[in-house]
């Protein structure tokens, strides 16, 4: 699924009335799995499927090891084995394991490393088969296996848990899973076991029927929950199908040990964090690159060749993906289009808009950074061409990213894009109720060009609005906009439904100011209403804020979307002079006027004096635009009194003169604008050169830092190796000296004691605290007054000195002084 509001789908009819948990682990996983199984009672309504990364060519004794620990029945998984509660199924070596129709399915891994992790493979199948009764548990292990599958289980409404990284022997897998933001429970393995047992016994998971839980009635409490969500997120969940919402809310209740909806609504009202988590559950953003490959094959073979055939820089191809989630589908469509364009990518303008109601999802889509798990869905050729390695994952290349625009938008409420060639909305409508589906299909019809195409998901149709679309390719759920289709009602367009009613262009009794008690004020109001010329007040954005008098000869409501934009409502002949006056008033801050501007209303030629006056109420700049009917001039009257071709010629000459004046003014404005643009372009070029130079310097510095880092790493390895060698040599020397039964004393060049043997302590009366002291300061149990001079001669001559000496106890010793060469 990729989409804007993922609120779950119906549970599979084959789902058993017990939880089925996938346990994923790798390095250090044996201890974690054993700790998880040990507390679970033997009759728990729970089936556990254990997947661990095992050596391909080595037999596994994991089932036997776990059987000694667990109270549950532990068996080695077999192909087509039926899944039963109170059982633990352990994957055999060199196999991938999935579940289908309540049975385990095993298949060989194949040669070399697989494109998808073993844990991800199991989790994906659990999500598809068991929906909200699927459980994903990620324990100790390296790499990121399980992170992608956790997202799938969360999307299906299942439970997601992970071991506390600090407790894990290897924290790579738990941290990767937690980093997806899809893990609901992070606990030590013993507490995970208790949580699984408690959840397995909760009424929501233990119910036999597939209907909505009785603990979530359609009541005032549900409406209160919707109000709380709408207040914090701005999303109206009442447009979505109630059963899916009830299941998601029931799961949150189970996690909080609550049995009634009233208690859960009370929790929502006081806990903002839980409100955000519930919103995340109702808006699961799960998608993947090139999901449902047949759809992309249809785009590359049927749609894009037709759309991109005549694409150019001046005629962009515009595509909209509402409910884009974290952007994988948008980038997949962009990649497919670029592949179809081939070597014409620089010659065509491709605009792809991705929208979603979640700000967090939109931010991730804009970043364009994804984990290493995308290798399961993206071919190696596409990875090389359209991605670059980044922080252990992949980042979308600039060639793709610059063609994609992401924005927050609620397709049921916000204004749509327009003039689109293609809308791709897969697996979104199925979560909306009938009324919302009709509205959204109307929005798509409005947004598409003539003969524009709409692609829906495999379970979606345009049945509720068949009057707007005709089937283009049934197999791929492709529809074409009907040229003669029924007009889209204004109420169906979110932009119209939410637009504030504009100010009336003409005064009506309901608009008039209530009569004040003051007679002078009342008289002024009557005079203004009767004798003042028509006028409007506009803001800085030229939208009409207030009007007075009958402005209908000068303004008209355009067809299509209701607007208060002055420049869209003004008569065409008045557009340019009024724009010029507004520009002058804005630039100089004073009133500007133009006399006798001609225009046509219902076939009659009229003349008006235009006056624009800047206003600054409360510091905000506004403009008062006054329309004064000028009436015919003397020249016009003279012309009208002289019938015939001469009068027509005079009128045409006057019109030509006015047109020339307007054209000259336009030329002057264009020249000024050209100079400004040229100056701006030069500044941009200069800034671009500076940025490019800075970027090159940063790249060079980065390369130098990388080189230095590599050198430091190499040096660190060498020092570590040398340190290990020195530690070994020191240990050898210490052990050797400790085992020698000969009194030995080592001294430095300045005759300070450096090391002694245990025998020296006994015979010579030297203790360990004497190390570092000059040997001349000591009195060993020897009669040798010239000991220091003998040592000095040995050092100078690098030769051996031997002598017999007597001890203080009368014994005779052979004294040898040997040089210590480094």
mmCIF file of N, CA and C in Angstrom, residues 8 16 35 52 125 135 186 219 221 268 325 365 560 575 604 687 701 708 716 721 736 748 765 815:
data_model
loop_
_atom_site.group_PDB
_atom_site.id
_atom_site.type_symbol
_atom_site.label_atom_id
_atom_site.label_comp_id
_atom_site.label_asym_id
_atom_site.label_seq_id
_atom_site.Cartn_x
_atom_site.Cartn_y
_atom_site.Cartn_z
ATOM 1 N N UNK A 8 -5.887 0.691 7.437
ATOM 2 C CA UNK A 8 -6.041 -0.744 7.545
ATOM 3 C C UNK A 8 -7.087 -1.273 6.621
ATOM 4 N N UNK A 16 -6.796 -17.025 12.242
ATOM 5 C CA UNK A 16 -7.232 -17.816 13.394
ATOM 6 C C UNK A 16 -7.520 -16.915 14.584
ATOM 7 N N UNK A 35 15.321 -16.322 26.417
ATOM 8 C CA UNK A 35 14.735 -15.471 27.444
ATOM 9 C C UNK A 35 13.299 -15.106 27.144
ATOM 10 N N UNK A 52 16.020 -17.195 12.566
ATOM 11 C CA UNK A 52 17.348 -16.720 12.936
ATOM 12 C C UNK A 52 18.286 -16.957 11.763
ATOM 13 N N UNK A 125 4.812 -11.786 4.854
ATOM 14 C CA UNK A 125 3.750 -12.776 4.672
ATOM 15 C C UNK A 125 2.802 -12.790 5.864
ATOM 16 N N UNK A 135 2.032 -10.429 14.574
ATOM 17 C CA UNK A 135 2.938 -9.795 15.539
ATOM 18 C C UNK A 135 4.358 -9.907 14.999
ATOM 19 N N UNK A 186 8.843 -1.322 23.169
ATOM 20 C CA UNK A 186 10.278 -1.602 23.303
ATOM 21 C C UNK A 186 10.527 -2.006 24.750
ATOM 22 N N UNK A 219 -20.832 5.244 18.776
ATOM 23 C CA UNK A 219 -21.491 6.051 19.792
ATOM 24 C C UNK A 219 -20.888 7.434 19.832
ATOM 25 N N UNK A 221 -18.884 8.444 21.957
ATOM 26 C CA UNK A 221 -17.461 8.368 22.287
ATOM 27 C C UNK A 221 -16.605 8.350 21.023
ATOM 28 N N UNK A 268 -7.281 9.823 25.723
ATOM 29 C CA UNK A 268 -6.919 10.719 24.618
ATOM 30 C C UNK A 268 -7.027 12.183 25.023
ATOM 31 N N UNK A 325 2.597 9.021 0.852
ATOM 32 C CA UNK A 325 3.324 8.437 1.971
ATOM 33 C C UNK A 325 4.750 9.003 2.019
ATOM 34 N N UNK A 365 9.803 12.117 2.585
ATOM 35 C CA UNK A 365 9.800 12.025 1.121
ATOM 36 C C UNK A 365 10.724 13.072 0.517
ATOM 37 N N UNK A 560 -15.941 28.904 -13.422
ATOM 38 C CA UNK A 560 -14.997 28.015 -12.743
ATOM 39 C C UNK A 560 -14.950 28.304 -11.258
ATOM 40 N N UNK A 575 -8.007 45.776 -17.526
ATOM 41 C CA UNK A 575 -7.000 45.037 -16.779
ATOM 42 C C UNK A 575 -5.649 45.737 -16.800
ATOM 43 N N UNK A 604 -22.250 47.714 -25.517
ATOM 44 C CA UNK A 604 -22.235 49.178 -25.417
ATOM 45 C C UNK A 604 -20.839 49.652 -25.041
ATOM 46 N N UNK A 687 26.383 34.371 -7.677
ATOM 47 C CA UNK A 687 26.189 33.570 -6.460
ATOM 48 C C UNK A 687 26.406 32.098 -6.742
ATOM 49 N N UNK A 701 37.994 19.514 0.816
ATOM 50 C CA UNK A 701 38.223 19.337 2.258
ATOM 51 C C UNK A 701 37.693 17.993 2.744
ATOM 52 N N UNK A 708 42.701 11.673 5.559
ATOM 53 C CA UNK A 708 43.310 11.738 6.887
ATOM 54 C C UNK A 708 42.689 10.709 7.824
ATOM 55 N N UNK A 716 46.001 3.726 13.686
ATOM 56 C CA UNK A 716 45.408 3.191 14.906
ATOM 57 C C UNK A 716 45.494 1.669 14.934
ATOM 58 N N UNK A 721 48.032 -3.066 17.058
ATOM 59 C CA UNK A 721 48.793 -4.310 16.865
ATOM 60 C C UNK A 721 50.109 -4.262 17.630
ATOM 61 N N UNK A 736 59.080 -14.700 32.764
ATOM 62 C CA UNK A 736 60.430 -15.256 32.748
ATOM 63 C C UNK A 736 61.194 -14.849 34.004
ATOM 64 N N UNK A 748 69.103 1.362 34.815
ATOM 65 C CA UNK A 748 69.088 2.256 33.650
ATOM 66 C C UNK A 748 70.461 2.852 33.450
ATOM 67 N N UNK A 765 68.398 -8.189 49.462
ATOM 68 C CA UNK A 765 67.675 -7.301 50.362
ATOM 69 C C UNK A 765 67.161 -6.056 49.626
ATOM 70 N N UNK A 815 79.571 -12.469 40.621
ATOM 71 C CA UNK A 815 78.918 -11.244 40.166
ATOM 72 C C UNK A 815 79.195 -11.041 38.688
#
